[in-house]
Coordinates of N, CA and C in Angstrom, one line a residue:
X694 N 21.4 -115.8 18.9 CA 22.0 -117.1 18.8 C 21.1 -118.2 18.4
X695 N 19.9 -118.1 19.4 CA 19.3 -119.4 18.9 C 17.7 -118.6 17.9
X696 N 17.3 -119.2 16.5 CA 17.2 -117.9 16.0 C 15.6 -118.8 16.0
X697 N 14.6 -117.9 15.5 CA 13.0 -118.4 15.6 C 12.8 -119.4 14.6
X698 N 13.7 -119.9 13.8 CA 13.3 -121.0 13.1 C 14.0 -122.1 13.6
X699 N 14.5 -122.5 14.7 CA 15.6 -123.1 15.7 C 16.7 -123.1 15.4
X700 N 17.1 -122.8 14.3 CA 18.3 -122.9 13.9 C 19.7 -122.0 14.8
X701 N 21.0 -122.0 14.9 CA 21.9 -121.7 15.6 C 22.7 -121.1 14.9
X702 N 23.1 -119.5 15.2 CA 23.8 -118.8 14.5 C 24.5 -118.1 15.4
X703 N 26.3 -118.0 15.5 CA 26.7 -117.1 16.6 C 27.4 -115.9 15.8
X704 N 27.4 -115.8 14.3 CA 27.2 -114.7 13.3 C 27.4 -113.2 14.0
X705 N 26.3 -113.0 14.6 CA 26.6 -111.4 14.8 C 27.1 -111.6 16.4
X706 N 27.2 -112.5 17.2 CA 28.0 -112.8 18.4 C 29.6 -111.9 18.0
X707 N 30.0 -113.0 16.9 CA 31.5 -113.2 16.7 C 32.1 -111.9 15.7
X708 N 30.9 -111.3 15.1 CA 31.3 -109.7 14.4 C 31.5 -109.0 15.5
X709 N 30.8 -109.0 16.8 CA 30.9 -108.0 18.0 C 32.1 -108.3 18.4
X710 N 31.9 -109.5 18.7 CA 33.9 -109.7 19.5 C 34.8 -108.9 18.6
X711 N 35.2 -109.3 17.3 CA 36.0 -108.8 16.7 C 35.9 -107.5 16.8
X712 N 34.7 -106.8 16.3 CA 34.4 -105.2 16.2 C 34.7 -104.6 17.8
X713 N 34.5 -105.2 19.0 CA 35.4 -105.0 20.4 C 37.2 -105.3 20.2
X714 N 37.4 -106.1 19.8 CA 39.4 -106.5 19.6 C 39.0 -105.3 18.5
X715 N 38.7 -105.0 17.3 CA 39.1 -103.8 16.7 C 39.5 -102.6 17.8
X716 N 38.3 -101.9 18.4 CA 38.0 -100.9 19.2 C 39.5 -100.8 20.4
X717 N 39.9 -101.9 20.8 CA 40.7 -101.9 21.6 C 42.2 -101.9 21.2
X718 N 42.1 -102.5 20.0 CA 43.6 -102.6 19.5 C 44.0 -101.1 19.1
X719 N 42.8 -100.5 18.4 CA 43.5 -98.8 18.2 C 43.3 -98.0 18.8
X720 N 42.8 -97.9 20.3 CA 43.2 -97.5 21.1 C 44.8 -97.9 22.0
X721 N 45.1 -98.9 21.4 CA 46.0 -99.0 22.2 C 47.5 -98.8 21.4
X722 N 47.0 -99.0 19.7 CA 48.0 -98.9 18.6 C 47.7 -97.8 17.9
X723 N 46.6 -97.4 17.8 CA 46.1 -96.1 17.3 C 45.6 -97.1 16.0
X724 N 45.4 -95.5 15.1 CA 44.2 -95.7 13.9 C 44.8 -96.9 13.0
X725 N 44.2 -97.9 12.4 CA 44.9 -98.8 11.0 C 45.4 -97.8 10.3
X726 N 47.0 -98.2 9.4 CA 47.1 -97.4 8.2 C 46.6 -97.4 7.2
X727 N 45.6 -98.8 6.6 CA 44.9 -98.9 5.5 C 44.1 -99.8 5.3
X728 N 43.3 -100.3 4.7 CA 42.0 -101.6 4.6 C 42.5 -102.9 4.7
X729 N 43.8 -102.6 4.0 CA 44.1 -104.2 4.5 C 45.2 -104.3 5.3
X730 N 45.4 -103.3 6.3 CA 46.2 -103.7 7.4 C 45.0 -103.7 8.8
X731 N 44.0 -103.0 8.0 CA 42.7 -103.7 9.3 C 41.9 -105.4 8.7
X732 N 42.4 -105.6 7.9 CA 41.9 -106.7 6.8 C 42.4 -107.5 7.5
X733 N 43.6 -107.9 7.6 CA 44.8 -109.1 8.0 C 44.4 -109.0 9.5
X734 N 44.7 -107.8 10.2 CA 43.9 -107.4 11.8 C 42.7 -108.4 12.1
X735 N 41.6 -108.5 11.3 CA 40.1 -109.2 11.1 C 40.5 -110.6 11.0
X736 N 41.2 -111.1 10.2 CA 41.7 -112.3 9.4 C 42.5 -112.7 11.0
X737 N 43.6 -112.3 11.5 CA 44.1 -112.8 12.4 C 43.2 -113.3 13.5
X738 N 42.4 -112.5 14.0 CA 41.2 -112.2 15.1 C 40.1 -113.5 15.1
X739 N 40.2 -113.8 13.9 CA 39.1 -114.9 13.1 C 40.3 -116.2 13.4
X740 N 40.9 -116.4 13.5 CA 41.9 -117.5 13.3 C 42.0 -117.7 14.6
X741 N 42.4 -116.5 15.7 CA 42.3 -116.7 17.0 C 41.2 -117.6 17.7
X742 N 40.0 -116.8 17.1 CA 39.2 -117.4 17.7 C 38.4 -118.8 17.3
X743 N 38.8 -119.2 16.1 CA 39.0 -120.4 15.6 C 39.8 -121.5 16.5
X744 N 40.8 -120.9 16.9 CA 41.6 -122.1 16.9 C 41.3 -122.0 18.5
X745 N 40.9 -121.2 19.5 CA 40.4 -121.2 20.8 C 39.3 -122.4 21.0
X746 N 38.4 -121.9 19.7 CA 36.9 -122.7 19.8 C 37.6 -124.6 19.8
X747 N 38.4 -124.7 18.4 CA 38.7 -126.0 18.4 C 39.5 -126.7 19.3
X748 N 40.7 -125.8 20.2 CA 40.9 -126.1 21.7 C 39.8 -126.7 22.5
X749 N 38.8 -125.6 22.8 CA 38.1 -126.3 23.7 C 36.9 -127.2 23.5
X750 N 36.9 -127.5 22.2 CA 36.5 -128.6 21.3 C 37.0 -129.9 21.4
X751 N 38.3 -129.7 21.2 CA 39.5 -130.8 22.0 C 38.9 -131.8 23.2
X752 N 39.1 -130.3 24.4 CA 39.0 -130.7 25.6 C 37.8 -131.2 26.1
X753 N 36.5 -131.0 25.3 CA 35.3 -131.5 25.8 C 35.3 -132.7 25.2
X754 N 35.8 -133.2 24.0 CA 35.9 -134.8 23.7 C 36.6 -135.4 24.6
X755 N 37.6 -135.0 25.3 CA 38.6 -135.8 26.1 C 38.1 -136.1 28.0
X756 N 36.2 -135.5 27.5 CA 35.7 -135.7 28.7 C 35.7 -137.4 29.0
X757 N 35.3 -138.1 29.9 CA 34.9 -139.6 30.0 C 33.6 -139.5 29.6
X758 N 32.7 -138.5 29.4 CA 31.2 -138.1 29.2 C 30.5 -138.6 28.1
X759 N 31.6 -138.8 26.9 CA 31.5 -138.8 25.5 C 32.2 -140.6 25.3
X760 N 33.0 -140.8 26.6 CA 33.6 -142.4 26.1 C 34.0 -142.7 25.0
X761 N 35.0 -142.1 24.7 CA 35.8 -142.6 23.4 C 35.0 -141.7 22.5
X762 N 33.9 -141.4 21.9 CA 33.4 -141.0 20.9 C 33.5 -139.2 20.8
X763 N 33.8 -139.2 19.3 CA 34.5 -137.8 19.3 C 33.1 -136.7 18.8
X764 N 32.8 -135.7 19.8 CA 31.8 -135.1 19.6 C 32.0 -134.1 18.6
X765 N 32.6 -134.0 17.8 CA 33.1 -133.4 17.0 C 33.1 -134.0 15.6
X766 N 33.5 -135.4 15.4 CA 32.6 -135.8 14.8 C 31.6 -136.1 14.9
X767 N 30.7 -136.1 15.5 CA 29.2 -136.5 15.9 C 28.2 -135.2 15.2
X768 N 29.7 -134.0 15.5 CA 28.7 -133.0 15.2 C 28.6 -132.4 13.2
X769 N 30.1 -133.3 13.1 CA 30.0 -133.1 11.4 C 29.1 -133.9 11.0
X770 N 28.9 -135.4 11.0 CA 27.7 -135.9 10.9 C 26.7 -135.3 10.5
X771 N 25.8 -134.8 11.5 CA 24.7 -134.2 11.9 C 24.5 -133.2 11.6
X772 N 25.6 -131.5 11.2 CA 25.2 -130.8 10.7 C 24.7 -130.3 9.3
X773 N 24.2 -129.7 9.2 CA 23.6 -129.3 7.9 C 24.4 -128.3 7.1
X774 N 23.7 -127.8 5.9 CA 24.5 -126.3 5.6 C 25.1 -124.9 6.2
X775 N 25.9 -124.6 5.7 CA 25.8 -123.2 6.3 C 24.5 -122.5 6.9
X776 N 24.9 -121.5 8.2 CA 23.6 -121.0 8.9 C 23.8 -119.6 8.5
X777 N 24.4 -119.1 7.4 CA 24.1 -117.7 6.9 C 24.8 -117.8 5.7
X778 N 23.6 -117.0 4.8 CA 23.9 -116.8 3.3 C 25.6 -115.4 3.2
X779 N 26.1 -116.0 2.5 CA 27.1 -115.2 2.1 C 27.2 -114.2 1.9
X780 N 25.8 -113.5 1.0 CA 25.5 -111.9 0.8 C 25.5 -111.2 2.2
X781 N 24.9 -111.9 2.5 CA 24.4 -111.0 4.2 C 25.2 -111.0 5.0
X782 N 26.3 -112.2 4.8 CA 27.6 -111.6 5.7 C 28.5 -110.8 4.9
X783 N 28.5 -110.3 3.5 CA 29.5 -109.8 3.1 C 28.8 -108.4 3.2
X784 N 27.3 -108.2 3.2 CA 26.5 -107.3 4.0 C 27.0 -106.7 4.9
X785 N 27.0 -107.4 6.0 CA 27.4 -107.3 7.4 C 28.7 -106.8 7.4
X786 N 29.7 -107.0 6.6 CA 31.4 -107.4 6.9 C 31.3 -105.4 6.1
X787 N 30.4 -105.0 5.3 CA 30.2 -103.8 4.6 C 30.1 -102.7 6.1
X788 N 28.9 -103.0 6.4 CA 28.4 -102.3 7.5 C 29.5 -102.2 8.9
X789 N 30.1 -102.9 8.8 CA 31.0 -102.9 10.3 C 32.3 -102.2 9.4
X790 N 32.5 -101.9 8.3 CA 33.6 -101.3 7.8 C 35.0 -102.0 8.3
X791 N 35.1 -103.5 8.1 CA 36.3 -104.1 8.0 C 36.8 -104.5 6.7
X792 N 36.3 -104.1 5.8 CA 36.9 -104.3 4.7 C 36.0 -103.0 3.8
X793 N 36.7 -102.9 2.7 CA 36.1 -102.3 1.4 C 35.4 -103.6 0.6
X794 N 34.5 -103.8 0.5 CA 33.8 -105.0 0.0 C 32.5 -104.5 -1.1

C-alpha cells in the first residue's frame, strides 16, 4: 500500500478482493460461461467497490472534523497522476486471467 518511494497504491489490495469475490462467486454459481461473462462479473465488482469507497467518502466529509470543507475536494486538489502505469495493470489484469487482454 504505502510503496518505498511514498507514494500510495491499493492496486494489488483491490485485484485480491476481486480475485476473492471471483473465487467465491463460482463456487457458489459454478464455472463463468465465457471471458466476458467473467468480464462484466470484474466490471460489476469494480463499481461495487467504487461506489462503497465514495459512500464512505461521503460520510467522513459530513464529519464536524472537516467543518464544512469537503475532503474530497481537498484531495482532488492535491493529488497528482495516476499511481500505476497502464501496461502493468493490463499486465496484472493478464496474469489474474480476468480478461483475455
Amino acid at each position: 500500500m504505502l510503496r518505498q518511494d511514498g507514494m500510495i497504491d491499493f492496486v494489488s489490495e483491490i485485484m485480491d478482493l476481486v480475485d476473492e469475490f471471483l473465487r467465491q462467486y463460482e463456487e457458489r454459481e459454478g464455472p463463468f460461461r465465457n471471458a466476458l461473462e467473467k468480464g462484466l462479473v470484474v466490471s460489476f465488482v469494480l463499481g461495487c467497490i467504487r461506489q462503497d469507497t465514495e459512500e464512505i467518502w461521503d460520510a467522513l466529509g459530513q464529519s464536524p472534523t472537516f467543518r464544512g470543507v469537503s475532503p474530497r475536494a481537498i484531495y482532488e486538489e492535491s493529488s497528482g497522476e495516476g499511481l500505476s502505469e497502464e501496461n502493468e495493470l493490463l499486465s496484472e489484469i493478464r496474469e489474474r486471467h480476468w480478461l483475455e487482454v
